PDB file of C-alpha atoms in Angstrom:
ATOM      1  CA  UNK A   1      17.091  -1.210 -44.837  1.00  0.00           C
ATOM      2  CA  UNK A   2      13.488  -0.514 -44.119  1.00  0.00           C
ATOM      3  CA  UNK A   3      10.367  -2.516 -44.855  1.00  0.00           C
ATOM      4  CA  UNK A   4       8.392   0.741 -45.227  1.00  0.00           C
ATOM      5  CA  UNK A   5      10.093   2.754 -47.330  1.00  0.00           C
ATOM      6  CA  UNK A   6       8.049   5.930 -48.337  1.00  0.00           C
ATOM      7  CA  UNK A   7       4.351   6.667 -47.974  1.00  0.00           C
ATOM      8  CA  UNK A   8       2.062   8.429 -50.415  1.00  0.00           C
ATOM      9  CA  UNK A   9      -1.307   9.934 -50.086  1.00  0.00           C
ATOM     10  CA  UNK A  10      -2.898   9.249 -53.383  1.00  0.00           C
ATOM     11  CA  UNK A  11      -5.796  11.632 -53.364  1.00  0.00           C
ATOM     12  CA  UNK A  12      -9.021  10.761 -55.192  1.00  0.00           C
ATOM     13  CA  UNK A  13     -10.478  13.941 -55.346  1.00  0.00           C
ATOM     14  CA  UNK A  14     -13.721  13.009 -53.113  1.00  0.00           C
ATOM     15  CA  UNK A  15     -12.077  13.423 -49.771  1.00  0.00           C
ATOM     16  CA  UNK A  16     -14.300  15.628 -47.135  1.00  0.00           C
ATOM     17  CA  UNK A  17     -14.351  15.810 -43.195  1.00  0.00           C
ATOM     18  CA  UNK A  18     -12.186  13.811 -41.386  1.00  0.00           C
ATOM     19  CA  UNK A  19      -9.284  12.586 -41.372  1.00  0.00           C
ATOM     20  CA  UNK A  20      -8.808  14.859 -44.466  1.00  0.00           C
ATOM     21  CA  UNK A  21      -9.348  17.971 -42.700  1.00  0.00           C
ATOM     22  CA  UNK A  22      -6.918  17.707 -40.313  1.00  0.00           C
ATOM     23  CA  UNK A  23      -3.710  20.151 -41.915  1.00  0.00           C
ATOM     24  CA  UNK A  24      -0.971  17.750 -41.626  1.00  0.00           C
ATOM     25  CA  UNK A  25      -3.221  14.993 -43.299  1.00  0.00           C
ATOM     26  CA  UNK A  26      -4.380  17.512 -46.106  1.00  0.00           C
ATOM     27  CA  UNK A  27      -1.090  18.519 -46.680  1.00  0.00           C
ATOM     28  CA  UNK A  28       0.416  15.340 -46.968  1.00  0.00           C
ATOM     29  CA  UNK A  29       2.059  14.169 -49.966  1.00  0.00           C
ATOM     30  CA  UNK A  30       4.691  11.269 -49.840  1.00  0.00           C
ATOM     31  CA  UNK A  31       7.016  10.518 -46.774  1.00  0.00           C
ATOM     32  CA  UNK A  32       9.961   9.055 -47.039  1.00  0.00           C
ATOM     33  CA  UNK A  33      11.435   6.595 -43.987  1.00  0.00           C
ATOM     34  CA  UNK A  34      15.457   6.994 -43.763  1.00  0.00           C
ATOM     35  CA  UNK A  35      15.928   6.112 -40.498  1.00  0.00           C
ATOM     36  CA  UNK A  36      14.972   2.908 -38.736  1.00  0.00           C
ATOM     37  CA  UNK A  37      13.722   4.475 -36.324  1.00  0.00           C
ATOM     38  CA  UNK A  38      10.748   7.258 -37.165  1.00  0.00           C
ATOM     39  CA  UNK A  39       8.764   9.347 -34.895  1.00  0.00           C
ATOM     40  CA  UNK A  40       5.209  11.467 -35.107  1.00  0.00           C
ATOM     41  CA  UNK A  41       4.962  13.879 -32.781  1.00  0.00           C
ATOM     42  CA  UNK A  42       2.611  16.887 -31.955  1.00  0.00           C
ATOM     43  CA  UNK A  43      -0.482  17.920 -29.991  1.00  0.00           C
ATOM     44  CA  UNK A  44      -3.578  16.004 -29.574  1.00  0.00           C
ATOM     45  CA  UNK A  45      -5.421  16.155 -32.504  1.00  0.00           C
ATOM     46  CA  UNK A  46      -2.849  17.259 -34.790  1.00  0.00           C
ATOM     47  CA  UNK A  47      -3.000  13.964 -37.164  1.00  0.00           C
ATOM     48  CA  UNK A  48       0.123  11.747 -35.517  1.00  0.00           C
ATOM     49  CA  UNK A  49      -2.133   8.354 -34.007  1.00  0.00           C
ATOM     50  CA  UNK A  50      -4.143   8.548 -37.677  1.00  0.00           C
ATOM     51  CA  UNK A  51      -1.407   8.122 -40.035  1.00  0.00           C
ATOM     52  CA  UNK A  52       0.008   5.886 -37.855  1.00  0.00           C
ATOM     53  CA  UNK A  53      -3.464   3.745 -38.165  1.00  0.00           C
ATOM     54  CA  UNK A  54      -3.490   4.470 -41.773  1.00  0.00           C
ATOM     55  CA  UNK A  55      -0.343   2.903 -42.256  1.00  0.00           C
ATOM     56  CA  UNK A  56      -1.254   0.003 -39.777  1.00  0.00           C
ATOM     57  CA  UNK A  57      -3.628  -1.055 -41.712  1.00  0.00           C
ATOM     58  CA  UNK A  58      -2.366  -0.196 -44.974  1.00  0.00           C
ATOM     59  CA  UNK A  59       0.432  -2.811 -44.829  1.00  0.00           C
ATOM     60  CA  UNK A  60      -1.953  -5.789 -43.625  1.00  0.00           C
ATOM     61  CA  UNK A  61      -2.005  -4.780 -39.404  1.00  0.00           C
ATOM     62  CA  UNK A  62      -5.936  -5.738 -37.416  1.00  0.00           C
ATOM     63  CA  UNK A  63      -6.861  -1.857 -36.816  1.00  0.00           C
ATOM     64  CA  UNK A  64      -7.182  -2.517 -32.962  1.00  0.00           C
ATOM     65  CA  UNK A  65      -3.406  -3.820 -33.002  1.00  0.00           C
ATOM     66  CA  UNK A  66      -1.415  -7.284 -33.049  1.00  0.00           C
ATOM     67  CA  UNK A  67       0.067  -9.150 -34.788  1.00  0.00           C
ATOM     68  CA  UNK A  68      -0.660  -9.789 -38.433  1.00  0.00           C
ATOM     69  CA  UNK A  69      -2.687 -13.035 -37.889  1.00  0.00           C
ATOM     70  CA  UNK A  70      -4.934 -11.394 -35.582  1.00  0.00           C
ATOM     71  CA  UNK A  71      -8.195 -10.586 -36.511  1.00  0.00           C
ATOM     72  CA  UNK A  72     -10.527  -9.199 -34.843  1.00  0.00           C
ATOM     73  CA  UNK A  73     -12.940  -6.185 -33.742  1.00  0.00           C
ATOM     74  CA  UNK A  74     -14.859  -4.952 -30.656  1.00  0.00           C
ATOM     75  CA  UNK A  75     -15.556  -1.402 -32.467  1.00  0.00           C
ATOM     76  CA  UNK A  76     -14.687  -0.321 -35.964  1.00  0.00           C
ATOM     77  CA  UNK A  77     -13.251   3.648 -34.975  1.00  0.00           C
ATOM     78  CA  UNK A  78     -10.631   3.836 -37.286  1.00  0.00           C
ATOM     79  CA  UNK A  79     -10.648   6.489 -40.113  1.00  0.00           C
ATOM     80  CA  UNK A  80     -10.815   6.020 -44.154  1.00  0.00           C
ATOM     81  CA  UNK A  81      -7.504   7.104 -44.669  1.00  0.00           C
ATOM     82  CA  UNK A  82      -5.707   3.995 -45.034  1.00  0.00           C
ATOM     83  CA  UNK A  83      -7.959   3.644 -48.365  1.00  0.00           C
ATOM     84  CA  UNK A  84      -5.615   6.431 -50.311  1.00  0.00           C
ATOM     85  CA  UNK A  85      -2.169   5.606 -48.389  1.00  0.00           C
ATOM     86  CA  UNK A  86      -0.102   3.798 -50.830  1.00  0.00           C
ATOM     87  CA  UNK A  87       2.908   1.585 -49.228  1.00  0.00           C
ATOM     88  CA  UNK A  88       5.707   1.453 -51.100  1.00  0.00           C
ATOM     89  CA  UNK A  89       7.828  -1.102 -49.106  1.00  0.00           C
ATOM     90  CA  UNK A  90      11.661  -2.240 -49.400  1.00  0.00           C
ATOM     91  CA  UNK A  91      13.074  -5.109 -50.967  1.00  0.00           C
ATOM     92  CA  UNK A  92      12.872  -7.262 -48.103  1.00  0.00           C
ATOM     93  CA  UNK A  93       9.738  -8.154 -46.079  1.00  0.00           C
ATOM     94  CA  UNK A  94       9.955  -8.503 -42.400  1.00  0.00           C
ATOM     95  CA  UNK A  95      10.130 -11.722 -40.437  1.00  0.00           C
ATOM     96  CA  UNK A  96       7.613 -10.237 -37.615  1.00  0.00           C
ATOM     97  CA  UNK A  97       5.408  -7.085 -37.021  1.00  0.00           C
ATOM     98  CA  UNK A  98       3.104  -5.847 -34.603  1.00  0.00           C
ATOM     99  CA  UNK A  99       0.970  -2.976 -34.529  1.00  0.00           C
ATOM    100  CA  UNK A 100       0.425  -1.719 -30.485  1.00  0.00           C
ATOM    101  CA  UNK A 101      -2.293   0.892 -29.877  1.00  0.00           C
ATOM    102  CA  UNK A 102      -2.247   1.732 -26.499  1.00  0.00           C
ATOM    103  CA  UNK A 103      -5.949   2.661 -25.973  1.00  0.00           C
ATOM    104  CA  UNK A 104      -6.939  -0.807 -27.138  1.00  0.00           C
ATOM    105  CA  UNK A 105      -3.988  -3.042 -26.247  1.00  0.00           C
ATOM    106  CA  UNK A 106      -6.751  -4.233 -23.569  1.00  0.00           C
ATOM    107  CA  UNK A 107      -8.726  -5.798 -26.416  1.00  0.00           C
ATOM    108  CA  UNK A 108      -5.966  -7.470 -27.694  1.00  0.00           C
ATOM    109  CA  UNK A 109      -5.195  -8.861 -24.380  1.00  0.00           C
ATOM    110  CA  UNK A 110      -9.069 -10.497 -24.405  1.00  0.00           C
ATOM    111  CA  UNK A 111      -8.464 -11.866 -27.689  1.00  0.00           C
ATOM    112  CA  UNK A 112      -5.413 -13.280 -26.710  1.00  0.00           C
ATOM    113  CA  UNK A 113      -7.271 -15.214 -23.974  1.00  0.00           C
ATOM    114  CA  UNK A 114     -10.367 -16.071 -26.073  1.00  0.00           C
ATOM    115  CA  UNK A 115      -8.398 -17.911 -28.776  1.00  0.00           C
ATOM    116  CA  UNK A 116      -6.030 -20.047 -25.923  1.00  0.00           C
ATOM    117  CA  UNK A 117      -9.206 -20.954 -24.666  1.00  0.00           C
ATOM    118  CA  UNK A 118     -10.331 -22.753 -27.903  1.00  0.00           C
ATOM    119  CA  UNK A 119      -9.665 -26.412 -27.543  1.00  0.00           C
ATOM    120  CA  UNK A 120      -6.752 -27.754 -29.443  1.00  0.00           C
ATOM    121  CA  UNK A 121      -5.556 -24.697 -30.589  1.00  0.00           C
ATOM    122  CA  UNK A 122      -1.743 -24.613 -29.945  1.00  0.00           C
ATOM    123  CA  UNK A 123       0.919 -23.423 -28.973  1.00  0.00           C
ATOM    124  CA  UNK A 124      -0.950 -21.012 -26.824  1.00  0.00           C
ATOM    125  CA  UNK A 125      -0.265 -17.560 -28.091  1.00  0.00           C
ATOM    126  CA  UNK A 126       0.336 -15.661 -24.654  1.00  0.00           C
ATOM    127  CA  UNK A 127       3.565 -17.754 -24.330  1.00  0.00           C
ATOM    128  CA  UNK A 128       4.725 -15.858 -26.681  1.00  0.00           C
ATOM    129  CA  UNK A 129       4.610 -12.813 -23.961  1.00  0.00           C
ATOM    130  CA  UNK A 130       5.777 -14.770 -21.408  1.00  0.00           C
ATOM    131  CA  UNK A 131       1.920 -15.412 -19.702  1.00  0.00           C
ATOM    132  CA  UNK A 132      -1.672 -13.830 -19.609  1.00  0.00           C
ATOM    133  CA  UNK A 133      -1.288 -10.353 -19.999  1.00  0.00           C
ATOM    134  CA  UNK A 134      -4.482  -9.707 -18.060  1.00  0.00           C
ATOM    135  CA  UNK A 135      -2.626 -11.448 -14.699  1.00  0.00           C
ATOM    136  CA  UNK A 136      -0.209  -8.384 -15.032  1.00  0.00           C
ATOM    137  CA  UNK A 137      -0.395  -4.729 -14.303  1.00  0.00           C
ATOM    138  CA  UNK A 138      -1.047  -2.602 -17.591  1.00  0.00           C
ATOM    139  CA  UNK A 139       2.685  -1.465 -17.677  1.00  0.00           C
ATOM    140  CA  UNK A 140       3.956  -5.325 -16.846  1.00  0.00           C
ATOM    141  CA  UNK A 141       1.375  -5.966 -20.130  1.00  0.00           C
ATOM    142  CA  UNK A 142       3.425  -3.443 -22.096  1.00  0.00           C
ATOM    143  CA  UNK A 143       6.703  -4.462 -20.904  1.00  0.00           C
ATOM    144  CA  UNK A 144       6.132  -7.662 -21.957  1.00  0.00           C
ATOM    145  CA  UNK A 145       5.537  -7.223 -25.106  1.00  0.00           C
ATOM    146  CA  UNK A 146       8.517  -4.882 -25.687  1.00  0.00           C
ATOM    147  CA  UNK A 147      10.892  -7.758 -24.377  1.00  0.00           C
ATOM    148  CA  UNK A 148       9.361 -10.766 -24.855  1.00  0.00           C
ATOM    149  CA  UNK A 149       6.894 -10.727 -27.747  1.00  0.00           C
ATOM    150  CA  UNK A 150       8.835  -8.822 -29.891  1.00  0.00           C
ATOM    151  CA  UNK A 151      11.949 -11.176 -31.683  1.00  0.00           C
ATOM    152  CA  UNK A 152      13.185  -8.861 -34.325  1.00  0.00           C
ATOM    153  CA  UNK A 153      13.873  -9.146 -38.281  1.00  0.00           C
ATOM    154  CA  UNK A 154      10.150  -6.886 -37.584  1.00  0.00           C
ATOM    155  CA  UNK A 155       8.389  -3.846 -38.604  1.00  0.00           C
ATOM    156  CA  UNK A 156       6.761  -2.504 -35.540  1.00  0.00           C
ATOM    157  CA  UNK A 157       4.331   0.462 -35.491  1.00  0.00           C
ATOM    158  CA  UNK A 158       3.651   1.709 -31.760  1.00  0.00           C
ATOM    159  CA  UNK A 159       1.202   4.686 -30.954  1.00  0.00           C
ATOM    160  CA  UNK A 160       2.061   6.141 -27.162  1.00  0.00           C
ATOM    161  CA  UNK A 161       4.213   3.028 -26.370  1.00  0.00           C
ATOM    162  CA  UNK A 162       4.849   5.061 -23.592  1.00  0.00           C
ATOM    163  CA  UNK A 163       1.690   5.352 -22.052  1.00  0.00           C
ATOM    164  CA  UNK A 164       2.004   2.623 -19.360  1.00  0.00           C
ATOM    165  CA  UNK A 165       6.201   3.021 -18.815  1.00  0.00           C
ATOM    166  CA  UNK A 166       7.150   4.256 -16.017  1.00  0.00           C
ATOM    167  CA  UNK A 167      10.299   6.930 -16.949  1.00  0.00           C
ATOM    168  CA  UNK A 168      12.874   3.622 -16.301  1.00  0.00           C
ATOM    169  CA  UNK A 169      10.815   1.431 -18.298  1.00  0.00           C
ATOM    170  CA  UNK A 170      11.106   3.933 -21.094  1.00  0.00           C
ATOM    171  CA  UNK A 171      14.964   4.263 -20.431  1.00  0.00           C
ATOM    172  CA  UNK A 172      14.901   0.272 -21.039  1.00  0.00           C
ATOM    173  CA  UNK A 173      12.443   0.626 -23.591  1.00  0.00           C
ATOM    174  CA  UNK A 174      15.064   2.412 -25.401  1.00  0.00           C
ATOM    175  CA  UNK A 175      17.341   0.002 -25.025  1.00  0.00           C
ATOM    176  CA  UNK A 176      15.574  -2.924 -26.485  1.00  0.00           C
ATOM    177  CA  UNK A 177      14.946  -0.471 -29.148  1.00  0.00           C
ATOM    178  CA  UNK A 178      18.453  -0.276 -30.120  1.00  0.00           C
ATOM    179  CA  UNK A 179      18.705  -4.289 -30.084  1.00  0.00           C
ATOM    180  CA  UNK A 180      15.915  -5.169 -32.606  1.00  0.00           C
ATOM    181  CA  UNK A 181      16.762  -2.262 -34.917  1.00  0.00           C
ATOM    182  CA  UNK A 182      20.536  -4.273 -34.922  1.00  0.00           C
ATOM    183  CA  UNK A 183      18.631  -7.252 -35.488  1.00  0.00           C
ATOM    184  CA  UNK A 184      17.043  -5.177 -38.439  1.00  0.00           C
ATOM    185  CA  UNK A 185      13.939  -4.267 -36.543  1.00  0.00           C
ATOM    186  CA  UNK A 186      12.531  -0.993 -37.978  1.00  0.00           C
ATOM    187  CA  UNK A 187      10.031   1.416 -35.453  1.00  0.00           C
ATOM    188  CA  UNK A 188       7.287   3.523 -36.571  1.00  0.00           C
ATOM    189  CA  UNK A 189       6.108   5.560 -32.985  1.00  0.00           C
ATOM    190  CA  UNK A 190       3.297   8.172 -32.262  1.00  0.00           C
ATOM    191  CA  UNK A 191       4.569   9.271 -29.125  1.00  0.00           C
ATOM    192  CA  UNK A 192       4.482  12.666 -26.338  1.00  0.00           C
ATOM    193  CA  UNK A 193       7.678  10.683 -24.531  1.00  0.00           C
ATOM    194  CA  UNK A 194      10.584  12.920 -24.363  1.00  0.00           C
ATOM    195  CA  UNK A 195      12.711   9.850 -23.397  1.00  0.00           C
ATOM    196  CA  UNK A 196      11.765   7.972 -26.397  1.00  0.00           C
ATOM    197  CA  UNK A 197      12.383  10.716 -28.908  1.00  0.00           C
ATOM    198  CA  UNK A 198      16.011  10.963 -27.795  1.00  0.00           C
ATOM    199  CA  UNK A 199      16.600   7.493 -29.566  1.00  0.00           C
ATOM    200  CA  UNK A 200      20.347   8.909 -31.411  1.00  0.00           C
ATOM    201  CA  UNK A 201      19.943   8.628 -35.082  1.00  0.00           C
ATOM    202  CA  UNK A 202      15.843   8.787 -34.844  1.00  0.00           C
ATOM    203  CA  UNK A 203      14.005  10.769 -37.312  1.00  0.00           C
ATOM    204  CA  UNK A 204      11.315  13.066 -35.984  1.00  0.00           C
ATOM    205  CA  UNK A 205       8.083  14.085 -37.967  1.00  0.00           C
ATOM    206  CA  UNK A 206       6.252  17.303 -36.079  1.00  0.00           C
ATOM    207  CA  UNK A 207       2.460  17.162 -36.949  1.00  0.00           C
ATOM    208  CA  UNK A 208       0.603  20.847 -36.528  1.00  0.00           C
ATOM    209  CA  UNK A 209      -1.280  23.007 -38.086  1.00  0.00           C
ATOM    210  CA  UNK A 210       1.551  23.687 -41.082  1.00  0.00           C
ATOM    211  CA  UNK A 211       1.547  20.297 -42.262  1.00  0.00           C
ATOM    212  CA  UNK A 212       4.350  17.519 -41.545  1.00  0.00           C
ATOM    213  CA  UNK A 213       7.572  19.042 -40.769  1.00  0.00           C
ATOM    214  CA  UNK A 214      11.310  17.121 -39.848  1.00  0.00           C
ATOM    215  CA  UNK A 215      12.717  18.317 -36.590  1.00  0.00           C
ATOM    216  CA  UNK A 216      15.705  17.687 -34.376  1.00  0.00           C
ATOM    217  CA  UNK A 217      15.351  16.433 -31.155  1.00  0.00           C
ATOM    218  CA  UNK A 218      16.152  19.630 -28.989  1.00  0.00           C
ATOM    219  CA  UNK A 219      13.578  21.501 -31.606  1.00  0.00           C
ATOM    220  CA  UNK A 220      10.769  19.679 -30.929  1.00  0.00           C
ATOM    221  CA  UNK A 221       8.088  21.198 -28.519  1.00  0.00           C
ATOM    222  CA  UNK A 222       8.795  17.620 -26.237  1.00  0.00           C
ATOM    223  CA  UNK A 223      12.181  18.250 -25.012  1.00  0.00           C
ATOM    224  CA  UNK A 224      11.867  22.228 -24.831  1.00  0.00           C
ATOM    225  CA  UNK A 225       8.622  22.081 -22.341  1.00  0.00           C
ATOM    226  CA  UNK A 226       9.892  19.796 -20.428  1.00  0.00           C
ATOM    227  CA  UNK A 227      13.788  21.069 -19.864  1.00  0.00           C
ATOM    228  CA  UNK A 228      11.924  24.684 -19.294  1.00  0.00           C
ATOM    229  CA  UNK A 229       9.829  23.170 -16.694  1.00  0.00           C
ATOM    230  CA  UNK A 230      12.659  21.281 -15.012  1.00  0.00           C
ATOM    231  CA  UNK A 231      14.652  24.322 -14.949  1.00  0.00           C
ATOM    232  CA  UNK A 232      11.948  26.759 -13.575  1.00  0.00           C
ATOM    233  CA  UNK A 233       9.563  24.566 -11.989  1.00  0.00           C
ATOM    234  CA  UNK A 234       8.915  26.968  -9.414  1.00  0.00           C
ATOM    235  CA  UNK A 235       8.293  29.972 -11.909  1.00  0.00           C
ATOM    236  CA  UNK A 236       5.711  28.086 -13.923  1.00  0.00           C
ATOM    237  CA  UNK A 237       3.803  26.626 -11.066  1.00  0.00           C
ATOM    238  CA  UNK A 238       3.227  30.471 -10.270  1.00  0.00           C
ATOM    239  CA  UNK A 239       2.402  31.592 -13.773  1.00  0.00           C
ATOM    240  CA  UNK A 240      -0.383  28.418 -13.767  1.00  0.00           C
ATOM    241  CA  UNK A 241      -1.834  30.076 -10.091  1.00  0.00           C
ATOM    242  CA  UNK A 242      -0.608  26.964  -8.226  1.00  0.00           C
TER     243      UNK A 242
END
């Protein structure tokens, strides 16, 4: 049971320039979600962190991140695409949601503060993350979020989650993964985390320059870079001049 069932890309025939030039965005058609757990990967560039936005904001998300009932904006840099996504979305809707972009999760953080601030305005939202998120290191920030601001019954959309785990925090990350998506939590993540994408049962979307492409887990360009560099460390070092 997912809350986002399939995606379509209804084209209006006056797309130009970006996002629409990007291959896996012009080649995009409908996606379908069978998993409850989905993942974009691919190179920088190649598309992954603007569908996810797309879809973000599509279903009702701030486009700097949050929760639903979070409004607000230090610098309008997401991309028109969300204006031809179509949602189609399954029969039940979701008890919680939260849309976490990493590169602006900062900005959330001030809001967070700004509105606690405001007399009378209660309960304070950062006890819902267990404190002030700005009295914690960026990856404390994150980890709070994963396992105490998230309660489940939610549809969570995460771009680089990842990006201020440390490799055990990922590991754990994982693991509190696999109890909201029990508690019929379902994940949409933009990710380069080799650790994440080895959630069992995950489906993985490639993004490159063929279009949007379902992988396994030991095809995908994640797991075989990294394995060959563990394996030959020395080897590549010496091929990079180092």
């Amino acid at each position: 049971m997912n809350y986002i069932a399939e995606i379509e890309l209804r084209r209006r025939g006056n797309e130009r320039g970006y996002p629409f030039n990007i291959p896996a965005i012009e080649l995009l058609g409908r996606m379908e979600f069978s998993a409850p757990v989905t993942f974009f990967i691919g190179k920088n560039g190649s598309g992954k962190s603007t569908l996810l936005e797309a879809i973000a904001v599509a279903y009702g998300f701030n486009p700097e991140g949050g929760s639903k009932n979070m409004n607000f904006g230090t610098y309008e840099s997401h991309s028109a695409l969300h204006e031809t996504l179509k949602i189609i979305k399954g029969p039940y809707r979701p008890r919680d949601g939260y849309f976490l972009r990493a590169e602006s999760f900062y900005n959330v953080a001030s809001y967070i503060e700004e509105m606690d601030a405001v007399p009378g305005y209660a309960p304070p939202i950062k006890e819902a993350y267990g404190g002030s998120l700005h009295e914690r290191s960026h990856g404390e920030a994150f980890s709070a979020l994963f396992f105490t601001r998230l309660h489940g019954k939610g549809l969570y959309i995460l771009d680089e989650p990842e990006a201020a785990l440390s490799p055990d925090n990922q590991l754990a990350a994982l693991a509190r993964i696999k109890e909201l998506t029990d508690s019929g939590s379902q994940f949409i993540i933009a990710t380069h985390s080799p650790i994440l994408t080895a959630y069992p049962g995950a489906e993985i979307f490639s993004f490159d320059e063929n279009g949007i492409t379902s992988v396994k887990y030991e095809e995908t360009d994640l797991y075989r870079v990294y394995k060959y560099f563990l394996n030959n460390r020395e080897k590549v070092l010496g091929d990079l001049g180092i």
